[in-house]
Tab-separated table of C-alpha atoms in Angstrom:
chain	number	residue	atom	x	y	z
A	571	MET	CA	18.316	-30.599	0.063
A	572	HIS	CA	14.666	-31.349	0.825
A	573	GLU	CA	14.564	-28.429	3.277
A	574	GLY	CA	16.085	-26.162	0.632
A	575	LEU	CA	13.338	-27.044	-1.844
A	576	LYS	CA	10.728	-26.479	0.865
A	577	LEU	CA	12.100	-22.983	1.519
A	578	ILE	CA	12.037	-22.140	-2.193
A	579	GLU	CA	8.455	-23.390	-2.446
A	580	LEU	CA	7.396	-21.260	0.539
A	581	LEU	CA	9.231	-18.244	-0.872
A	582	ILE	CA	7.373	-18.578	-4.182
A	583	LYS	CA	4.027	-19.014	-2.394
A	584	GLY	CA	4.770	-15.913	-0.316
A	585	ILE	CA	5.526	-13.921	-3.471
A	586	ILE	CA	2.227	-15.026	-5.034
A	587	VAL	CA	0.275	-14.166	-1.878
A	588	GLY	CA	1.915	-10.743	-1.577
A	589	TYR	CA	1.330	-9.898	-5.237
A	590	ILE	CA	-2.325	-10.953	-5.223
A	591	ALA	CA	-3.129	-9.268	-1.913
A	592	SER	CA	-1.719	-5.950	-3.178
A	593	ILE	CA	-3.696	-5.775	-6.410
A	594	PRO	CA	-7.049	-4.445	-5.091
A	595	VAL	CA	-7.183	-0.732	-5.934
A	596	GLY	CA	-7.568	1.549	-2.937
A	597	PRO	CA	-6.281	4.856	-1.589
A	598	ILE	CA	-2.686	3.580	-1.498
A	599	ALA	CA	-2.732	2.671	-5.192
A	600	ILE	CA	-4.272	6.021	-6.137
A	601	LEU	CA	-1.697	7.820	-3.998
A	602	CYS	CA	1.215	5.927	-5.597
A	603	VAL	CA	-0.089	6.661	-9.099
A	604	GLN	CA	-0.464	10.344	-8.276
A	605	ARG	CA	3.042	10.520	-6.835
A	606	THR	CA	4.525	8.648	-9.799
A	607	LEU	CA	3.035	11.174	-12.208
A	608	SER	CA	3.791	14.292	-10.186
A	609	LYS	CA	7.114	13.389	-8.528
A	610	GLY	CA	8.530	10.527	-10.578
A	611	ARG	CA	8.600	6.712	-10.599
A	612	LEU	CA	11.046	6.504	-7.690
A	613	SER	CA	8.681	8.440	-5.431
A	614	GLY	CA	5.770	6.207	-6.425
A	615	PHE	CA	7.789	3.043	-5.917
A	616	VAL	CA	9.184	4.119	-2.540
A	617	SER	CA	5.623	4.951	-1.484
A	618	GLY	CA	4.681	1.434	-2.526
A	619	LEU	CA	7.541	0.028	-0.448
A	620	GLY	CA	6.025	1.707	2.599
A	621	ALA	CA	2.801	-0.165	1.920
A	622	SER	CA	4.791	-3.360	1.308
A	623	THR	CA	6.485	-3.075	4.688
A	624	ALA	CA	3.169	-2.564	6.446
A	625	ASP	CA	1.533	-5.423	4.535
A	626	THR	CA	4.413	-7.729	5.466
A	627	LEU	CA	3.992	-6.873	9.151
A	628	LEU	CA	0.258	-7.538	8.898
A	629	SER	CA	0.893	-10.816	7.077
A	630	ILE	CA	3.236	-11.894	9.882
A	631	ILE	CA	0.438	-11.307	12.387
A	632	ALA	CA	-1.918	-13.331	10.194
A	633	GLY	CA	0.589	-16.099	9.487
A	634	LEU	CA	1.695	-16.586	13.075
A	635	GLY	CA	-1.892	-16.563	14.274
A	636	LEU	CA	-1.312	-13.979	16.987
A	637	SER	CA	-4.837	-14.295	18.340
A	638	PHE	CA	-4.370	-11.760	21.114
A	639	ILE	CA	-3.415	-9.099	18.557
A	640	ILE	CA	-6.346	-10.033	16.352
A	641	ASP	CA	-8.635	-9.803	19.394
A	642	PHE	CA	-7.156	-6.376	20.138
A	643	ILE	CA	-7.926	-5.288	16.583
A	644	ASN	CA	-11.488	-6.569	16.913
A	645	ASP	CA	-11.947	-4.726	20.224
A	646	TYR	CA	-10.744	-1.421	18.786
A	647	THR	CA	-11.972	-1.759	15.192
A	648	TYR	CA	-13.888	1.520	15.320
A	649	ILE	CA	-10.855	3.446	16.554
A	650	PHE	CA	-8.650	2.008	13.804
A	651	LYS	CA	-11.332	2.744	11.209
A	652	PHE	CA	-11.755	6.313	12.441
A	653	LEU	CA	-8.012	7.036	12.413
A	654	GLY	CA	-7.609	5.409	9.008
A	655	GLY	CA	-10.591	7.252	7.552
A	656	ALA	CA	-9.397	10.588	8.901
A	657	LEU	CA	-5.917	10.023	7.463
A	658	VAL	CA	-7.365	9.052	4.072
A	659	ILE	CA	-9.516	12.211	4.026
A	660	TYR	CA	-6.521	14.374	4.943
A	661	ILE	CA	-4.423	12.916	2.124
A	662	GLY	CA	-7.320	13.297	-0.323
A	663	LEU	CA	-7.727	16.967	0.548
A	664	ARG	CA	-3.990	17.599	0.218
A	665	ILE	CA	-3.906	16.019	-3.220
A	666	TYR	CA	-7.037	17.889	-4.353
A	667	PHE	CA	-5.647	21.303	-3.431
A	668	LYS	CA	-2.095	20.699	-4.693
A	669	ASN	CA	-1.012	22.653	-7.765
A	670	PRO	CA	0.635	20.273	-10.276
A	671	VAL	CA	2.470	23.154	-11.954
A	672	LYS	CA	4.191	24.020	-8.680
A	673	GLN	CA	4.910	20.337	-8.107
A	674	TYR	CA	6.701	20.059	-11.438
A	675	ARG	CA	8.730	23.197	-10.760
A	676	ALA	CA	9.598	22.036	-7.258
A	677	LYS	CA	10.669	18.692	-8.673
A	678	GLN	CA	13.280	20.454	-10.758
A	679	MET	CA	14.555	22.518	-7.796
A	680	ARG	CA	14.681	20.085	-4.887
A	681	LYS	CA	15.062	16.431	-4.155
A	682	THR	CA	12.016	14.288	-3.576
A	683	THR	CA	11.338	13.615	0.093
A	684	LEU	CA	11.480	9.846	-0.246
A	685	PRO	CA	11.512	9.082	3.499
A	686	LYS	CA	8.281	11.070	3.878
A	687	ASP	CA	6.732	9.227	0.919
A	688	TYR	CA	7.671	5.915	2.525
A	689	VAL	CA	6.451	6.756	6.032
A	690	THR	CA	3.084	8.186	4.951
A	691	THR	CA	2.061	5.042	3.047
A	692	LEU	CA	3.453	2.838	5.834
A	693	LEU	CA	1.256	4.586	8.405
A	694	LEU	CA	-1.753	4.728	6.104
A	695	THR	CA	-1.564	0.978	5.464
A	696	LEU	CA	-1.060	0.168	9.148
A	697	SER	CA	-4.083	2.329	9.988
A	698	ASN	CA	-6.176	-0.386	8.336
A	699	PRO	CA	-5.077	-3.483	10.288
A	700	LEU	CA	-8.191	-5.299	9.084
A	701	ASN	CA	-5.914	-6.322	6.206
A	702	VAL	CA	-4.771	-9.001	8.645
A	703	PHE	CA	-7.943	-10.866	7.799
A	704	LEU	CA	-7.261	-10.473	4.080
A	705	TYR	CA	-3.954	-12.275	4.573
A	706	LEU	CA	-5.612	-14.897	6.752
A	707	ALA	CA	-8.002	-15.605	3.868
A	708	VAL	CA	-5.282	-15.672	1.197
A	709	PHE	CA	-2.974	-17.823	3.325
A	710	THR	CA	-5.837	-20.250	3.809
A	711	ALA	CA	-6.775	-20.256	0.117
A	712	PHE	CA	-3.200	-21.049	-0.934
A	713	ASN	CA	-2.532	-23.351	2.011
A	714	VAL	CA	0.688	-21.440	2.680
A	715	VAL	CA	1.435	-21.621	6.403
A	716	LYS	CA	0.011	-25.063	7.116
A	717	GLY	CA	2.843	-27.305	8.221
A	718	VAL	CA	5.285	-24.430	8.504
A	719	SER	CA	7.135	-24.871	11.777
A	720	THR	CA	10.716	-23.582	11.654
A	721	PHE	CA	11.994	-20.022	11.804
A	722	GLU	CA	13.604	-20.417	8.377
A	723	GLN	CA	10.315	-21.539	6.846
A	724	PHE	CA	8.356	-18.637	8.322
A	725	THR	CA	11.087	-16.253	7.165
A	726	ALA	CA	10.864	-17.626	3.616
A	727	VAL	CA	7.094	-17.010	3.549
A	728	PHE	CA	7.260	-13.428	4.805
A	729	VAL	CA	10.275	-12.471	2.693
A	730	GLY	CA	8.224	-13.779	-0.215
A	731	VAL	CA	5.273	-11.603	0.817
A	732	PHE	CA	7.489	-8.508	0.882
A	733	VAL	CA	8.998	-9.359	-2.513
A	734	GLY	CA	5.540	-10.033	-3.964
A	735	THR	CA	4.032	-6.770	-2.719
A	736	SER	CA	7.118	-4.857	-3.885
A	737	LEU	CA	6.833	-6.448	-7.331
A	738	TRP	CA	3.254	-5.249	-7.606
A	739	TRP	CA	4.209	-1.669	-6.777
A	740	TYR	CA	7.128	-1.837	-9.181
A	741	THR	CA	4.772	-3.121	-11.892
A	742	LEU	CA	2.178	-0.434	-11.219
A	743	THR	CA	4.608	2.501	-11.062
A	744	SER	CA	6.497	1.255	-14.123
A	745	ILE	CA	3.289	1.120	-16.203
A	746	VAL	CA	2.238	4.570	-15.012
A	747	SER	CA	5.728	5.956	-15.673
A	748	LEU	CA	5.780	4.378	-19.137
A	749	TYR	CA	2.698	6.361	-20.160
A	750	HIS	CA	3.767	9.440	-18.221
A	751	ASP	CA	4.386	11.433	-21.417
A	752	ARG	CA	0.713	11.193	-22.327
A	753	PHE	CA	-0.081	13.326	-19.294
A	754	ASN	CA	0.374	17.065	-19.697
A	755	ILE	CA	-0.003	19.627	-16.944
A	756	ARG	CA	-3.723	19.979	-17.502
A	757	ASN	CA	-4.226	16.208	-17.409
A	758	LEU	CA	-2.243	16.065	-14.170
A	759	TRP	CA	-4.389	18.877	-12.765
A	760	TRP	CA	-7.503	16.830	-13.461
A	761	LEU	CA	-5.826	13.715	-12.074
A	762	ASN	CA	-5.105	15.585	-8.834
A	763	LYS	CA	-8.744	16.610	-8.581
A	764	ILE	CA	-10.124	13.156	-9.442
A	765	SER	CA	-7.608	11.330	-7.235
A	766	GLY	CA	-8.249	13.734	-4.373
A	767	ILE	CA	-12.014	13.304	-4.633
A	768	GLY	CA	-11.649	9.518	-4.969
A	769	ILE	CA	-9.451	9.239	-1.878
A	770	LEU	CA	-11.694	11.664	0.019
A	771	LEU	CA	-14.759	9.528	-0.787
A	772	LEU	CA	-12.953	6.388	0.338
A	773	GLY	CA	-12.166	8.099	3.640
A	774	LEU	CA	-15.804	9.157	4.066
A	775	ILE	CA	-16.959	5.615	3.300
A	776	ILE	CA	-14.648	4.315	6.039
A	777	LEU	CA	-16.071	6.818	8.546
A	778	VAL	CA	-19.682	6.105	7.512
A	779	SER	CA	-19.070	2.353	7.910
A	780	ILE	CA	-18.366	3.010	11.597
A	781	ILE	CA	-21.914	4.301	12.057
A	782	ILE	CA	-23.659	1.635	9.984
């Protein structure tokens, strides 16, 4: 019974960690918002699940303290940053030049490519493995993995992280979808431009940080 309570406690802590770690707004959040408005809530949420999967993998690395992987990340930080920045710029340019009118018409004629939505955010999130250190910090702040020793306990933590990150994306896409009607085609056109520029600038910042 005591072990059962311990697993529930770790699950809840994992959910809190996952939710909090997902809140900072970045290119993934902007991308999910843009997809929610242009392709529907399901597309935005599935995109978020791609990020959740990647974040869970990164949290496992952080939680298990795989030092050799962390050392590998440190050794090749510039390569990861370059690839991540280039991918962010590419996505920003694609969003900027997309026509929202065509997107709406295409939405009525064909099914949303959910697997593609999932994979793109999964790869984009994994291209920034420095998030490992974010989870190291959050795990330390909430004293989550200290004393965790069994496979079941580790599983409870990381299942919690996935649930927590997924809850955040569900919350975000639900709020955006709720106010979807306030966005007309022209508003969506401007959102595409602003989102594209925002993501493009984030990508450029990543690339510039390599030089500095």
